[in-house]
Amino acid sequence: MPTYSGTYYDGRSSLGQSVEIILQETGLALYPSSLPEEGAAPSAAFFWEAALLKPNAFRDGPKTVLRYGDYPAQSLEVVSPGFAETIKKAYPEAVFHKNAQPVPKGHRPGLYVLGLLFLAGLALCYLFLLPAVADLLSRQLPKETEISLGEKIYTQLMEKEQVDSVRTRHAQRFLKQLSIKTDYPLQVTVVQDKTVNAFALPGGHLVIYSGLLNKLETPEELAALLGHEYAHVQEKHTLRSLARQLSSYIFLSLLFNDVAGLSGLILENADKLNSLEYSRTLEQEADTKGFFLLKANALNPKGMQRLFERLQEEDSSGSQVPTLLSTHPLTTDRLQHLKELIQQHPYTSAPASAPLQQAWRSLQQR
């Protein structure tokens, strides 16, 4: 009978044992051809009856894998191009060779790849999908809810600020003199603080620090500033940007069906709003709307240019960097964008109206 070499696995250990295989009349006799481990005694010969071999053999080219016994299941691996055909002829009544299947591939590399893909998917979801979903959800928020939320945030923020009620009244009068198409209840508040900043809240509240207001020299500059902040309200920039920053928390709230907790979450993070960073795209959109507000009121677009230049001067003076500038795109880029808008949409400007001038002078009398 022919003899073959193979590797025997006892089912208890992943270590294989070299064996010599002799095909006998009713089965395979296996003889150890080497020591399985250093110092171990050689195993005795044992016999695999052909009729008891497991019904499925595995084949992959010259490799044949046979299995024997129930528990632990033993296996025998033989790499020889003629072995499979020989045992088929030697034991024609045995069933093990009748349902031969390809040798199963190792799963670990595939599992590693799947694991990496899963982690990559989670990272992509966290970086891109969640912010996008948060942005979408914030766009769908009913206007009434947004206005109510903005009122609560405004009340919470102003508790810590010193509101200049006189200048707030004049600023509100100035705002009403501007032709603005919006269905938000726009309200402007002047806070007594040297900070050079302004920001918008969801729902219509605009807040200007006196530190910035004192640096403006013309009504056109204030109109440009209000136009820029109004655009953040109209396009829901504030709510969308905050939702993107808090997207992971929002995801968990939705995951646990805690929709009611969203408003609370935003309120808890209301203090971030006065230093909220917008994307360059949103800032450019706000600048564009601010320009068209000046155009609708026939105000000189140089007002917006001077506003940007004053912020830039404040930055280069070595003093504290204006928050409005530090969290916005580079002023040089914004000036270039404004220049392009003026070239693409020319119009004839006129001096500010008398009511606007009057409100402006009142604001200057501090």
CSV table of C-alpha atoms in Angstrom, one decimal:
chain,number,residue,atom,x,y,z
A,1,MET,CA,0.0,0.0,0.0
A,2,PRO,CA,1.3,3.6,-0.7
A,3,THR,CA,2.7,5.7,2.1
A,4,TYR,CA,2.2,9.4,2.5
A,5,SER,CA,3.4,12.1,4.9
A,6,GLY,CA,1.0,14.4,6.6
A,7,THR,CA,0.3,16.5,9.7
A,8,TYR,CA,-2.0,15.2,12.4
A,9,TYR,CA,-4.0,17.5,14.8
A,10,ASP,CA,-5.4,15.9,18.0
A,11,GLY,CA,-8.1,18.5,18.4
A,12,ARG,CA,-6.8,19.8,21.7
A,13,SER,CA,-3.8,21.8,20.5
A,14,SER,CA,-3.1,23.9,17.5
A,15,LEU,CA,0.3,22.2,17.2
A,16,GLY,CA,0.5,19.6,14.5
A,17,GLN,CA,2.4,16.3,14.6
A,18,SER,CA,4.2,14.9,11.6
A,19,VAL,CA,2.9,11.5,10.7
A,20,GLU,CA,3.5,8.8,8.1
A,21,ILE,CA,0.3,7.4,6.6
A,22,ILE,CA,0.0,3.9,5.4
A,23,LEU,CA,-3.2,3.0,3.5
A,24,GLN,CA,-4.4,-0.4,4.8
A,25,GLU,CA,-7.4,-2.4,3.6
A,26,THR,CA,-10.0,-0.9,5.9
A,27,GLY,CA,-8.4,2.4,6.8
A,28,LEU,CA,-5.4,4.7,7.4
A,29,ALA,CA,-2.7,3.8,9.9
A,30,LEU,CA,-0.8,6.8,11.2
A,31,TYR,CA,2.7,6.6,12.5
A,32,PRO,CA,4.4,9.5,14.2
A,33,SER,CA,7.4,10.6,12.2
A,34,SER,CA,8.7,13.2,14.7
A,35,LEU,CA,8.3,14.4,18.2
A,36,PRO,CA,5.3,16.7,18.6
A,37,GLU,CA,7.1,18.8,21.2
A,38,GLU,CA,10.6,18.9,22.7
A,39,GLY,CA,11.0,16.2,25.3
A,40,ALA,CA,7.7,14.6,24.6
A,41,ALA,CA,7.5,10.8,24.1
A,42,PRO,CA,6.6,9.6,20.6
A,43,SER,CA,3.0,8.7,20.2
A,44,ALA,CA,1.9,5.1,19.4
A,45,ALA,CA,0.5,4.3,16.0
A,46,PHE,CA,-3.2,4.6,15.7
A,47,PHE,CA,-5.8,3.7,13.1
A,48,TRP,CA,-8.5,5.6,11.3
A,49,GLU,CA,-11.2,3.3,10.0
A,50,ALA,CA,-12.2,4.6,6.5
A,51,ALA,CA,-15.9,4.0,7.1
A,52,LEU,CA,-15.8,6.2,10.2
A,53,LEU,CA,-14.1,9.2,8.6
A,54,LYS,CA,-16.3,12.3,8.8
A,55,PRO,CA,-18.5,12.6,5.7
A,56,ASN,CA,-16.9,15.8,4.4
A,57,ALA,CA,-13.4,16.0,3.3
A,58,PHE,CA,-11.8,19.3,2.3
A,59,ARG,CA,-9.7,19.8,-0.7
A,60,ASP,CA,-7.7,22.7,-2.1
A,61,GLY,CA,-5.4,21.7,-4.9
A,62,PRO,CA,-2.9,19.2,-3.6
A,63,LYS,CA,-4.1,19.6,0.0
A,64,THR,CA,-6.6,17.2,1.5
A,65,VAL,CA,-8.0,17.5,5.0
A,66,LEU,CA,-9.7,14.5,6.7
A,67,ARG,CA,-11.5,14.6,10.0
A,68,TYR,CA,-12.1,11.8,12.5
A,69,GLY,CA,-13.8,11.3,15.8
A,70,ASP,CA,-16.5,13.3,17.6
A,71,TYR,CA,-14.9,15.2,20.5
A,72,PRO,CA,-12.3,16.3,20.2
A,73,ALA,CA,-12.4,16.1,16.5
A,74,GLN,CA,-9.1,15.1,15.1
A,75,SER,CA,-7.8,16.1,11.6
A,76,LEU,CA,-5.2,15.0,9.2
A,77,GLU,CA,-3.7,17.3,6.5
A,78,VAL,CA,-1.9,15.8,3.6
A,79,VAL,CA,-0.3,17.8,0.8
A,80,SER,CA,0.1,15.5,-2.1
A,81,PRO,CA,-1.4,15.8,-5.6
A,82,GLY,CA,-2.2,12.0,-5.8
A,83,PHE,CA,-3.5,11.4,-2.2
A,84,ALA,CA,-7.1,12.4,-2.8
A,85,GLU,CA,-7.5,10.2,-5.8
A,86,THR,CA,-5.7,7.3,-4.1
A,87,ILE,CA,-7.9,7.1,-1.0
A,88,LYS,CA,-11.0,7.5,-3.3
A,89,LYS,CA,-10.0,4.3,-5.1
A,90,ALA,CA,-8.9,2.6,-1.9
A,91,TYR,CA,-12.1,3.1,-0.1
A,92,PRO,CA,-14.9,3.4,-2.8
A,93,GLU,CA,-17.7,2.7,-0.3
A,94,ALA,CA,-16.6,5.4,2.2
A,95,VAL,CA,-18.6,8.6,2.2
A,96,PHE,CA,-15.9,11.0,3.2
A,97,HIS,CA,-14.6,11.7,-0.3
A,98,LYS,CA,-18.1,12.0,-1.8
A,99,ASN,CA,-18.9,15.4,-0.5
A,100,ALA,CA,-15.5,17.0,-0.6
A,101,GLN,CA,-15.4,20.7,-0.1
A,102,PRO,CA,-12.8,23.4,-0.5
A,103,VAL,CA,-10.5,23.8,2.4
A,104,PRO,CA,-11.9,26.7,4.5
A,105,LYS,CA,-9.8,29.8,4.5
A,106,GLY,CA,-8.6,31.4,7.7
A,107,HIS,CA,-11.1,34.0,9.0
A,108,ARG,CA,-8.7,36.1,11.0
A,109,PRO,CA,-7.5,38.4,8.2
A,110,GLY,CA,-11.1,38.9,7.1
A,111,LEU,CA,-12.1,39.7,10.6
A,112,TYR,CA,-9.3,42.2,10.9
A,113,VAL,CA,-10.5,43.9,7.7
A,114,LEU,CA,-14.1,43.9,8.9
A,115,GLY,CA,-13.0,45.3,12.2
A,116,LEU,CA,-11.0,48.1,10.6
A,117,LEU,CA,-13.9,48.9,8.2
A,118,PHE,CA,-16.2,49.1,11.2
A,119,LEU,CA,-13.9,51.4,13.1
A,120,ALA,CA,-13.4,53.5,10.0
A,121,GLY,CA,-17.2,53.7,9.6
A,122,LEU,CA,-17.6,54.8,13.2
A,123,ALA,CA,-15.0,57.5,12.7
A,124,LEU,CA,-16.7,58.8,9.5
A,125,CYS,CA,-20.0,58.8,11.2
A,126,TYR,CA,-18.6,60.8,14.1
A,127,LEU,CA,-16.7,63.3,11.9
A,128,PHE,CA,-19.2,63.7,9.1
A,129,LEU,CA,-22.5,62.0,9.4
A,130,LEU,CA,-23.4,63.1,12.9
A,131,PRO,CA,-22.6,66.8,12.3
A,132,ALA,CA,-24.6,66.5,9.0
A,133,VAL,CA,-27.5,64.9,10.8
A,134,ALA,CA,-27.3,67.5,13.5
A,135,ASP,CA,-27.3,70.3,10.9
A,136,LEU,CA,-30.4,68.7,9.2
A,137,LEU,CA,-32.3,68.4,12.5
A,138,SER,CA,-31.6,72.0,13.5
A,139,ARG,CA,-32.9,73.1,10.1
A,140,GLN,CA,-36.1,71.2,10.7
A,141,LEU,CA,-36.7,72.8,14.1
A,142,PRO,CA,-40.0,74.7,14.1
A,143,LYS,CA,-39.5,78.5,14.1
A,144,GLU,CA,-41.7,78.9,17.1
A,145,THR,CA,-39.5,76.4,19.0
A,146,GLU,CA,-36.4,78.2,17.8
A,147,ILE,CA,-37.7,81.6,19.0
A,148,SER,CA,-38.7,80.2,22.3
A,149,LEU,CA,-35.3,78.5,22.8
A,150,GLY,CA,-33.6,81.8,21.8
A,151,GLU,CA,-35.6,83.7,24.4
A,152,LYS,CA,-34.5,81.3,27.1
A,153,ILE,CA,-30.9,81.5,26.0
A,154,TYR,CA,-31.0,85.3,26.0
A,155,THR,CA,-32.5,85.4,29.5
A,156,GLN,CA,-29.8,83.0,30.8
A,157,LEU,CA,-26.9,84.9,29.1
A,158,MET,CA,-28.1,88.4,30.1
A,159,GLU,CA,-28.3,87.5,33.8
A,160,LYS,CA,-24.5,87.6,33.8
A,161,GLU,CA,-24.1,90.8,31.7
A,162,GLN,CA,-24.6,94.5,32.3
A,163,VAL,CA,-27.2,95.6,29.7
A,164,ASP,CA,-27.0,99.3,28.6
A,165,SER,CA,-30.7,99.9,28.4
A,166,VAL,CA,-30.4,103.4,26.9
A,167,ARG,CA,-28.1,102.4,24.1
A,168,THR,CA,-30.1,99.3,23.6
A,169,ARG,CA,-33.2,101.4,23.0
A,170,HIS,CA,-31.3,103.6,20.5
A,171,ALA,CA,-29.8,100.5,18.8
A,172,GLN,CA,-33.3,99.0,18.5
A,173,ARG,CA,-34.6,102.2,16.9
A,174,PHE,CA,-31.6,102.1,14.5
A,175,LEU,CA,-32.4,98.5,13.6
A,176,LYS,CA,-36.1,99.3,12.9
A,177,GLN,CA,-35.1,102.0,10.4
A,178,LEU,CA,-33.4,99.4,8.2
A,179,SER,CA,-35.3,97.6,5.6
A,180,ILE,CA,-35.0,94.0,6.6
A,181,LYS,CA,-37.2,91.2,5.2
A,182,THR,CA,-37.5,88.6,8.0
A,183,ASP,CA,-40.2,86.9,9.9
A,184,TYR,CA,-38.0,86.6,13.0
A,185,PRO,CA,-38.7,89.2,15.8
A,186,LEU,CA,-35.3,90.9,15.6
A,187,GLN,CA,-34.1,92.5,18.8
A,188,VAL,CA,-30.7,94.1,19.4
A,189,THR,CA,-29.1,94.5,22.9
A,190,VAL,CA,-26.1,96.6,23.8
A,191,VAL,CA,-24.0,95.0,26.6
A,192,GLN,CA,-21.7,97.3,28.6
A,193,ASP,CA,-18.3,95.6,28.1
A,194,LYS,CA,-15.0,96.5,26.5
A,195,THR,CA,-15.0,93.2,24.5
A,196,VAL,CA,-14.9,93.8,20.8
A,197,ASN,CA,-17.5,91.4,19.7
A,198,ALA,CA,-21.1,90.8,18.6
A,199,PHE,CA,-23.1,87.6,18.2
A,200,ALA,CA,-26.5,86.3,17.2
A,201,LEU,CA,-28.8,84.0,19.1
A,202,PRO,CA,-31.3,81.6,17.6
A,203,GLY,CA,-34.7,83.2,17.0
A,204,GLY,CA,-33.8,86.8,16.6
A,205,HIS,CA,-31.7,88.3,19.4
A,206,LEU,CA,-28.6,90.2,18.3
A,207,VAL,CA,-26.0,91.2,21.0
A,208,ILE,CA,-23.4,93.9,20.6
A,209,TYR,CA,-20.7,94.7,23.1
A,210,SER,CA,-20.0,98.4,23.7
A,211,GLY,CA,-16.3,97.7,23.1
A,212,LEU,CA,-17.2,97.1,19.4
A,213,LEU,CA,-19.9,99.7,19.2
A,214,ASN,CA,-17.5,102.4,20.4
A,215,LYS,CA,-15.1,101.7,17.6
A,216,LEU,CA,-17.6,102.2,14.8
A,217,GLU,CA,-17.6,105.7,13.2
A,218,THR,CA,-20.5,105.7,10.7
A,219,PRO,CA,-24.0,104.4,10.5
A,220,GLU,CA,-23.1,102.3,7.5
A,221,GLU,CA,-20.6,100.3,9.6
A,222,LEU,CA,-23.3,99.6,12.2
A,223,ALA,CA,-25.7,98.6,9.5
A,224,ALA,CA,-23.2,96.3,8.0
A,225,LEU,CA,-22.6,94.7,11.4
A,226,LEU,CA,-26.3,94.2,12.1
A,227,GLY,CA,-26.8,92.9,8.6
A,228,HIS,CA,-24.1,90.3,9.1
A,229,GLU,CA,-25.5,89.2,12.5
A,230,TYR,CA,-29.1,89.2,11.2
A,231,ALA,CA,-28.0,86.8,8.4
A,232,HIS,CA,-26.8,84.3,11.1
A,233,VAL,CA,-30.4,84.4,12.5
A,234,GLN,CA,-32.2,84.2,9.2
A,235,GLU,CA,-30.1,81.2,8.0
A,236,LYS,CA,-30.1,79.5,11.4
A,237,HIS,CA,-26.3,79.6,11.4
A,238,THR,CA,-26.1,79.8,15.2
A,239,LEU,CA,-28.4,76.9,15.8
A,240,ARG,CA,-26.8,74.8,13.1
A,241,SER,CA,-23.2,75.5,14.2
A,242,LEU,CA,-24.0,74.8,17.9
A,243,ALA,CA,-25.8,71.6,16.8
A,244,ARG,CA,-22.8,70.5,14.9
A,245,GLN,CA,-20.5,71.1,17.9
A,246,LEU,CA,-22.9,69.1,20.1
A,247,SER,CA,-23.7,66.5,17.5
A,248,SER,CA,-22.4,63.6,19.6
A,249,TYR,CA,-24.5,64.6,22.6
A,250,ILE,CA,-27.5,65.1,20.3
A,251,PHE,CA,-27.0,61.6,18.8
A,252,LEU,CA,-27.0,60.1,22.3
A,253,SER,CA,-30.2,62.0,23.2
A,254,LEU,CA,-31.9,60.7,20.1
A,255,LEU,CA,-30.5,57.2,20.6
A,256,PHE,CA,-32.2,57.1,24.0
A,257,ASN,CA,-35.3,58.9,22.7
A,258,ASP,CA,-34.6,61.9,25.0
A,259,VAL,CA,-35.8,64.5,22.5
A,260,ALA,CA,-36.9,66.7,25.4
A,261,GLY,CA,-33.4,66.9,26.5
A,262,LEU,CA,-32.2,68.7,23.4
A,263,SER,CA,-33.4,72.1,24.5
A,264,GLY,CA,-31.8,71.5,27.9
A,265,LEU,CA,-28.6,70.5,26.3
A,266,ILE,CA,-28.4,73.7,24.2
A,267,LEU,CA,-29.3,75.8,27.2
A,268,GLU,CA,-26.5,74.1,29.2
A,269,ASN,CA,-24.1,75.2,26.5
A,270,ALA,CA,-25.5,78.7,26.0
A,271,ASP,CA,-22.3,80.2,27.2
A,272,LYS,CA,-20.6,78.9,24.1
A,273,LEU,CA,-22.7,81.1,21.9
A,274,ASN,CA,-20.7,84.4,22.3
A,275,SER,CA,-17.5,82.6,21.2
A,276,LEU,CA,-19.2,80.2,18.6
A,277,GLU,CA,-17.1,79.5,15.6
A,278,TYR,CA,-18.8,79.5,12.2
A,279,SER,CA,-17.5,77.7,9.1
A,280,ARG,CA,-16.0,79.9,6.4
A,281,THR,CA,-18.9,79.1,4.2
A,282,LEU,CA,-21.4,80.4,6.7
A,283,GLU,CA,-19.4,83.5,7.4
A,284,GLN,CA,-19.2,84.3,3.7
A,285,GLU,CA,-22.9,83.8,3.4
A,286,ALA,CA,-23.5,86.2,6.3
A,287,ASP,CA,-21.2,88.8,4.7
A,288,THR,CA,-23.1,88.4,1.4
A,289,LYS,CA,-26.5,89.0,3.1
A,290,GLY,CA,-25.0,91.9,5.0
A,291,PHE,CA,-23.9,93.5,1.7
A,292,PHE,CA,-27.4,93.0,0.2
A,293,LEU,CA,-28.9,94.6,3.2
A,294,LEU,CA,-26.7,97.7,2.6
A,295,LYS,CA,-27.8,97.6,-1.0
A,296,ALA,CA,-31.5,97.3,-0.1
A,297,ASN,CA,-31.1,100.4,2.1
A,298,ALA,CA,-28.9,102.2,-0.5
A,299,LEU,CA,-26.2,102.5,2.1
A,300,ASN,CA,-22.6,102.8,1.0
A,301,PRO,CA,-20.9,99.3,0.9
A,302,LYS,CA,-17.7,101.0,2.1
A,303,GLY,CA,-19.3,100.7,5.5
A,304,MET,CA,-18.8,97.0,5.5
A,305,GLN,CA,-15.2,97.5,4.3
A,306,ARG,CA,-14.4,99.9,7.1
A,307,LEU,CA,-15.9,97.5,9.6
A,308,PHE,CA,-13.6,94.7,8.5
A,309,GLU,CA,-10.6,97.1,8.4
A,310,ARG,CA,-11.3,98.3,12.0
A,311,LEU,CA,-11.3,94.7,13.2
A,312,GLN,CA,-8.1,94.1,11.3
A,313,GLU,CA,-6.5,97.2,12.9
A,314,GLU,CA,-7.6,96.0,16.3
A,315,ASP,CA,-5.9,92.7,15.6
A,316,SER,CA,-2.6,94.3,14.4
A,317,SER,CA,-2.5,96.8,17.2
A,318,GLY,CA,-1.1,94.2,19.6
A,319,SER,CA,-4.1,94.5,21.9
A,320,GLN,CA,-6.4,91.7,22.7
A,321,VAL,CA,-7.5,90.0,19.5
A,322,PRO,CA,-11.2,90.8,18.8
A,323,THR,CA,-13.3,87.8,19.3
A,324,LEU,CA,-15.3,88.7,16.2
A,325,LEU,CA,-12.1,88.5,14.2
A,326,SER,CA,-10.4,85.6,15.8
A,327,THR,CA,-13.4,83.3,15.2
A,328,HIS,CA,-14.1,84.5,11.7
A,329,PRO,CA,-12.3,83.9,8.4
A,330,LEU,CA,-9.3,86.0,7.5
A,331,THR,CA,-10.3,89.6,7.1
A,332,THR,CA,-8.2,89.8,3.9
A,333,ASP,CA,-10.4,87.1,2.3
A,334,ARG,CA,-13.5,88.8,3.5
A,335,LEU,CA,-12.4,92.1,2.0
A,336,GLN,CA,-11.7,90.4,-1.3
A,337,HIS,CA,-15.1,88.8,-1.2
A,338,LEU,CA,-16.8,92.2,-0.6
A,339,LYS,CA,-14.8,93.7,-3.5
A,340,GLU,CA,-16.2,91.0,-5.8
A,341,LEU,CA,-19.7,91.6,-4.5
A,342,ILE,CA,-19.4,95.3,-5.2
A,343,GLN,CA,-18.2,94.7,-8.8
A,344,GLN,CA,-20.8,92.1,-9.5
A,345,HIS,CA,-23.8,94.0,-8.0
A,346,PRO,CA,-23.1,97.8,-8.4
A,347,TYR,CA,-25.6,100.3,-7.1
A,348,THR,CA,-25.9,104.0,-6.3
A,349,SER,CA,-25.7,104.6,-2.6
A,350,ALA,CA,-27.1,107.6,-0.7
A,351,PRO,CA,-26.5,109.1,2.7
A,352,ALA,CA,-28.2,107.5,5.6
A,353,SER,CA,-31.8,108.6,6.2
A,354,ALA,CA,-32.6,111.2,8.8
A,355,PRO,CA,-34.1,108.8,11.3
A,356,LEU,CA,-31.1,106.5,10.9
A,357,GLN,CA,-28.8,109.4,11.4
A,358,GLN,CA,-30.7,110.5,14.5
A,359,ALA,CA,-30.6,107.0,16.0
A,360,TRP,CA,-26.9,106.8,15.2
A,361,ARG,CA,-26.1,110.1,16.9
A,362,SER,CA,-28.0,109.0,20.0
A,363,LEU,CA,-25.9,105.9,20.1
A,364,GLN,CA,-22.7,108.0,19.9
A,365,GLN,CA,-23.8,110.1,22.9
A,366,ARG,CA,-22.5,107.7,25.6
